[in-house]
mmCIF file of C-alpha atoms in Angstrom:
data_model
loop_
_atom_site.group_PDB
_atom_site.id
_atom_site.type_symbol
_atom_site.label_atom_id
_atom_site.label_comp_id
_atom_site.label_asym_id
_atom_site.label_seq_id
_atom_site.Cartn_x
_atom_site.Cartn_y
_atom_site.Cartn_z
ATOM 1 C CA MET A 232 0.032 -0.091 0.144
ATOM 2 C CA TYR A 233 1.437 2.949 -0.865
ATOM 3 C CA ILE A 234 1.300 6.116 1.248
ATOM 4 C CA GLY A 235 1.777 9.678 0.133
ATOM 5 C CA LYS A 236 3.858 12.136 2.062
ATOM 6 C CA LYS A 237 1.214 14.282 2.819
ATOM 7 C CA GLU A 238 -0.318 10.974 4.991
ATOM 8 C CA ILE A 239 2.994 10.536 6.507
ATOM 9 C CA VAL A 240 2.804 13.859 7.565
ATOM 10 C CA LYS A 241 -0.412 13.581 9.133
ATOM 11 C CA LYS A 242 0.421 10.325 10.871
ATOM 12 C CA ILE A 243 3.263 11.683 12.268
ATOM 13 C CA ILE A 244 1.316 15.110 13.554
ATOM 14 C CA LEU A 245 -1.614 12.942 14.680
ATOM 15 C CA ASN A 246 0.813 10.633 16.755
ATOM 16 C CA SER A 247 2.309 13.023 18.424
ATOM 17 C CA LEU A 248 -0.550 14.439 19.729
ATOM 18 C CA LEU A 249 -1.962 10.808 21.088
ATOM 19 C CA LEU A 250 2.169 10.585 22.581
ATOM 20 C CA PHE A 251 1.177 13.331 25.249
ATOM 21 C CA THR A 252 -0.223 11.470 28.494
ATOM 22 C CA SER A 253 -1.937 14.376 29.281
ATOM 23 C CA LEU A 254 -3.415 18.386 28.329
ATOM 24 C CA ILE A 255 -4.844 20.940 30.072
ATOM 25 C CA TYR A 256 -6.398 23.732 28.429
ATOM 26 C CA CYS A 257 -7.674 26.392 30.760
ATOM 27 C CA GLN A 258 -10.042 28.858 29.574
ATOM 28 C CA SER A 259 -11.641 31.784 31.984
ATOM 29 C CA LYS A 260 -15.139 31.989 32.312
ATOM 30 C CA GLU A 261 -17.498 30.910 35.511
ATOM 31 C CA ASN A 262 -15.263 31.948 38.507
ATOM 32 C CA ASP A 263 -12.597 32.562 36.134
ATOM 33 C CA GLU A 264 -11.561 28.917 35.521
ATOM 34 C CA ARG A 265 -12.414 25.922 33.444
ATOM 35 C CA TYR A 266 -10.663 23.392 32.874
ATOM 36 C CA PHE A 267 -10.677 20.579 29.991
ATOM 37 C CA LYS A 268 -8.306 17.591 30.591
ATOM 38 C CA PHE A 269 -7.466 14.853 28.379
ATOM 39 C CA GLN A 270 -6.208 11.397 29.639
ATOM 40 C CA TYR A 271 -4.528 9.708 26.525
ATOM 41 C CA ASP A 272 -2.942 6.763 25.970
ATOM 42 C CA THR A 273 -0.272 5.901 23.898
ATOM 43 C CA ILE A 274 -1.584 5.089 20.473
ATOM 44 C CA VAL A 275 0.806 3.303 17.896
ATOM 45 C CA GLU A 276 -0.683 3.898 14.571
ATOM 46 C CA LYS A 277 -2.841 6.547 13.098
ATOM 47 C CA THR A 278 -6.550 6.737 13.289
ATOM 48 C CA PHE A 279 -9.520 8.392 12.700
ATOM 49 C CA VAL A 280 -11.311 6.916 15.963
ATOM 50 C CA LEU A 281 -9.643 8.403 18.867
ATOM 51 C CA ASP A 282 -11.833 5.840 21.877
ATOM 52 C CA PHE A 283 -10.776 7.230 25.031
ATOM 53 C CA GLU A 284 -13.716 6.217 26.905
ATOM 54 C CA LYS A 285 -13.200 2.528 25.903
ATOM 55 C CA LEU A 286 -16.847 2.243 23.676
ATOM 56 C CA PHE A 287 -15.803 0.398 21.031
ATOM 57 C CA ASP A 288 -13.487 -2.871 20.663
ATOM 58 C CA GLN A 289 -10.831 -3.143 18.136
ATOM 59 C CA THR A 290 -12.518 -4.655 15.337
ATOM 60 C CA GLU A 291 -15.553 -2.040 15.587
ATOM 61 C CA THR A 292 -12.914 0.654 16.030
ATOM 62 C CA LYS A 293 -11.171 -0.963 12.946
ATOM 63 C CA GLU A 294 -14.096 -1.103 11.081
ATOM 64 C CA LEU A 295 -15.351 2.740 11.567
ATOM 65 C CA ASN A 296 -11.751 3.986 10.627
ATOM 66 C CA ASN A 297 -11.799 1.951 7.475
ATOM 67 C CA LEU A 298 -15.113 3.777 6.797
ATOM 68 C CA ILE A 299 -13.827 6.888 7.251
ATOM 69 C CA LEU A 300 -10.645 6.169 5.064
ATOM 70 C CA ASP A 301 -12.455 4.926 2.317
ATOM 71 C CA PHE A 302 -14.874 8.360 2.372
ATOM 72 C CA GLU A 303 -11.682 10.680 2.893
ATOM 73 C CA LYS A 304 -9.852 8.811 0.223
ATOM 74 C CA ALA A 305 -12.984 9.104 -2.161
ATOM 75 C CA THR A 306 -14.066 12.761 -1.258
ATOM 76 C CA SER A 307 -10.743 14.638 0.799
ATOM 77 C CA ILE A 308 -12.919 14.958 3.511
ATOM 78 C CA GLU A 309 -11.647 13.975 7.133
ATOM 79 C CA ILE A 310 -13.960 12.833 9.704
ATOM 80 C CA ALA A 311 -12.515 11.991 13.178
ATOM 81 C CA ILE A 312 -14.480 10.425 16.184
ATOM 82 C CA ILE A 313 -12.947 10.922 19.521
ATOM 83 C CA THR A 314 -14.686 10.145 22.431
ATOM 84 C CA PHE A 315 -13.919 11.536 25.901
ATOM 85 C CA ASP A 316 -13.630 10.118 29.425
ATOM 86 C CA GLU A 317 -14.747 12.896 30.789
ATOM 87 C CA LYS A 318 -17.764 13.764 32.742
ATOM 88 C CA TYR A 319 -18.671 17.178 31.432
ATOM 89 C CA LYS A 320 -20.946 19.401 33.628
ATOM 90 C CA SER A 321 -22.585 21.561 31.089
ATOM 91 C CA ASP A 322 -22.877 21.416 27.002
ATOM 92 C CA GLU A 323 -20.788 24.513 27.092
ATOM 93 C CA ASP A 324 -18.248 22.765 28.533
ATOM 94 C CA PHE A 325 -18.467 20.220 26.290
ATOM 95 C CA HIS A 326 -18.768 22.148 23.223
ATOM 96 C CA GLN A 327 -15.964 24.220 24.081
ATOM 97 C CA ASN A 328 -13.886 20.641 24.676
ATOM 98 C CA THR A 329 -15.002 19.488 21.119
ATOM 99 C CA LEU A 330 -14.355 22.780 19.210
ATOM 100 C CA PHE A 331 -10.500 22.605 20.793
ATOM 101 C CA VAL A 332 -9.854 19.481 20.428
ATOM 102 C CA ALA A 333 -11.180 19.714 16.475
ATOM 103 C CA ASN A 334 -8.636 23.063 16.273
ATOM 104 C CA TRP A 335 -5.568 21.375 17.995
ATOM 105 C CA ILE A 336 -5.834 18.237 16.070
ATOM 106 C CA GLY A 337 -6.442 20.065 12.849
ATOM 107 C CA ILE A 338 -8.860 17.585 10.859
ATOM 108 C CA GLY A 339 -9.602 18.457 7.538
ATOM 109 C CA LYS A 340 -7.639 19.448 4.684
ATOM 110 C CA LYS A 341 -6.074 22.816 6.004
ATOM 111 C CA GLU A 342 -6.601 24.666 2.394
ATOM 112 C CA LEU A 343 -10.137 23.291 2.360
ATOM 113 C CA ASN A 344 -11.249 23.058 5.780
ATOM 114 C CA ASN A 345 -12.827 20.365 5.018
ATOM 115 C CA GLY A 346 -13.013 18.036 8.763
ATOM 116 C CA ILE A 347 -15.761 17.040 10.702
ATOM 117 C CA LEU A 348 -15.342 16.109 14.418
ATOM 118 C CA ILE A 349 -17.824 13.545 16.340
ATOM 119 C CA GLY A 350 -16.940 14.301 19.792
ATOM 120 C CA ILE A 351 -19.299 11.459 21.928
ATOM 121 C CA SER A 352 -19.492 11.209 25.790
ATOM 122 C CA LYS A 353 -21.097 8.415 27.137
ATOM 123 C CA LYS A 354 -20.642 9.061 30.648
ATOM 124 C CA SER A 355 -22.046 12.765 30.412
ATOM 125 C CA ARG A 356 -24.482 11.574 27.759
ATOM 126 C CA LYS A 357 -23.580 13.940 25.254
ATOM 127 C CA ILE A 358 -22.628 13.924 21.316
ATOM 128 C CA ARG A 359 -21.536 16.706 19.143
ATOM 129 C CA ILE A 360 -20.562 17.372 15.424
ATOM 130 C CA GLU A 361 -18.220 20.034 14.467
ATOM 131 C CA ASN A 362 -17.829 21.095 10.911
ATOM 132 C CA GLY A 363 -15.216 22.678 9.726
ATOM 133 C CA THR A 364 -16.309 25.818 7.566
ATOM 134 C CA GLY A 365 -15.581 24.149 4.212
ATOM 135 C CA ILE A 366 -18.479 21.098 5.236
ATOM 136 C CA GLU A 367 -20.733 23.867 6.461
ATOM 137 C CA SER A 368 -21.685 25.307 3.122
ATOM 138 C CA ILE A 369 -22.377 21.406 2.594
ATOM 139 C CA LEU A 370 -24.168 20.551 5.475
ATOM 140 C CA THR A 371 -26.351 22.755 7.461
ATOM 141 C CA ASP A 372 -26.400 22.827 11.170
ATOM 142 C CA GLU A 373 -30.205 21.592 10.702
ATOM 143 C CA GLU A 374 -28.736 18.684 9.122
ATOM 144 C CA THR A 375 -25.659 17.861 11.550
ATOM 145 C CA LYS A 376 -28.714 18.310 14.040
ATOM 146 C CA SER A 377 -31.301 15.704 12.445
ATOM 147 C CA ILE A 378 -28.128 13.050 12.115
ATOM 148 C CA ILE A 379 -27.314 13.366 15.201
ATOM 149 C CA ASP A 380 -31.218 13.144 16.444
ATOM 150 C CA ASN A 381 -32.403 10.407 14.155
ATOM 151 C CA SER A 382 -29.262 8.458 13.627
ATOM 152 C CA PHE A 383 -26.891 8.661 16.587
ATOM 153 C CA ILE A 384 -29.067 9.221 19.304
ATOM 154 C CA PRO A 385 -31.652 6.387 18.952
ATOM 155 C CA TYR A 386 -28.897 3.800 19.636
ATOM 156 C CA PHE A 387 -26.928 5.310 21.947
ATOM 157 C CA LYS A 388 -30.403 5.227 24.328
ATOM 158 C CA GLU A 389 -30.564 1.703 23.922
ATOM 159 C CA LYS A 390 -26.614 1.692 24.917
ATOM 160 C CA GLN A 391 -25.677 0.566 21.366
ATOM 161 C CA MET A 392 -23.270 2.968 20.987
ATOM 162 C CA TYR A 393 -21.276 1.423 18.649
ATOM 163 C CA LYS A 394 -23.975 0.796 16.447
ATOM 164 C CA GLY A 395 -25.231 4.202 16.994
ATOM 165 C CA THR A 396 -21.699 5.683 15.884
ATOM 166 C CA LEU A 397 -21.856 3.505 12.567
ATOM 167 C CA VAL A 398 -25.519 3.690 11.605
ATOM 168 C CA GLY A 399 -24.802 7.887 12.047
ATOM 169 C CA ILE A 400 -21.307 7.846 10.210
ATOM 170 C CA LYS A 401 -22.861 6.425 7.297
ATOM 171 C CA LYS A 402 -25.667 8.654 7.660
ATOM 172 C CA LEU A 403 -23.542 11.460 7.523
ATOM 173 C CA ILE A 404 -21.343 10.042 4.725
ATOM 174 C CA GLU A 405 -24.561 9.290 2.427
ATOM 175 C CA ILE A 406 -25.809 12.931 2.618
ATOM 176 C CA LEU A 407 -22.193 14.485 2.063
ATOM 177 C CA LYS A 408 -21.901 12.059 -0.933
ATOM 178 C CA VAL A 409 -25.567 13.115 -2.176
ATOM 179 C CA LYS A 410 -24.432 16.819 -1.779
ATOM 180 C CA LEU A 411 -21.251 16.614 -3.221
ATOM 181 C CA GLU A 412 -22.442 15.271 -6.278
ATOM 182 C CA GLN A 413 -25.226 17.385 -6.380
ATOM 183 C CA GLY A 414 -22.734 20.093 -6.393
ATOM 184 C CA ARG A 415 -20.464 18.785 -9.052
ATOM 185 C CA SER A 416 -23.711 18.085 -11.367
ATOM 186 C CA LYS A 417 -24.956 22.130 -11.413
#
């Protein structure tokens, strides 16, 4: 399998990120302090699935990663899934943490800003999808919310985290493919 220079650079960057054992990000608000802490285990290979909450087994993680990788190869759109093992007190904390990770990791092609980060916290019962600005012109906030509400959450409520994530990713990919095809035919 041939791996291009850009792919190698991305692997190095992502692996460097994952080698950190912890990161503390502070933001002033509510009592002048808000802390976001990540506990990272060392991950030896590049993946689009960062499962710190241990929601998926190795086979499930590999299947999700392959699905995303195939889509990325076909469209250049990068989707990453990160599960957070922290308990969040508010939606705002979770939103800020997910946004921070999306920006820090740098999901998507820099010149296209076409990354999507799906943040999941089973402990906090939260999910968020952060779309890069290059995706916002393709996928609206309403469509993103609909994917969360109709594809992810019904399975999550049944404690089927992998199935909900798989169904949600497939729906996201399906909608993006249709919209990209519509954009090409205009």
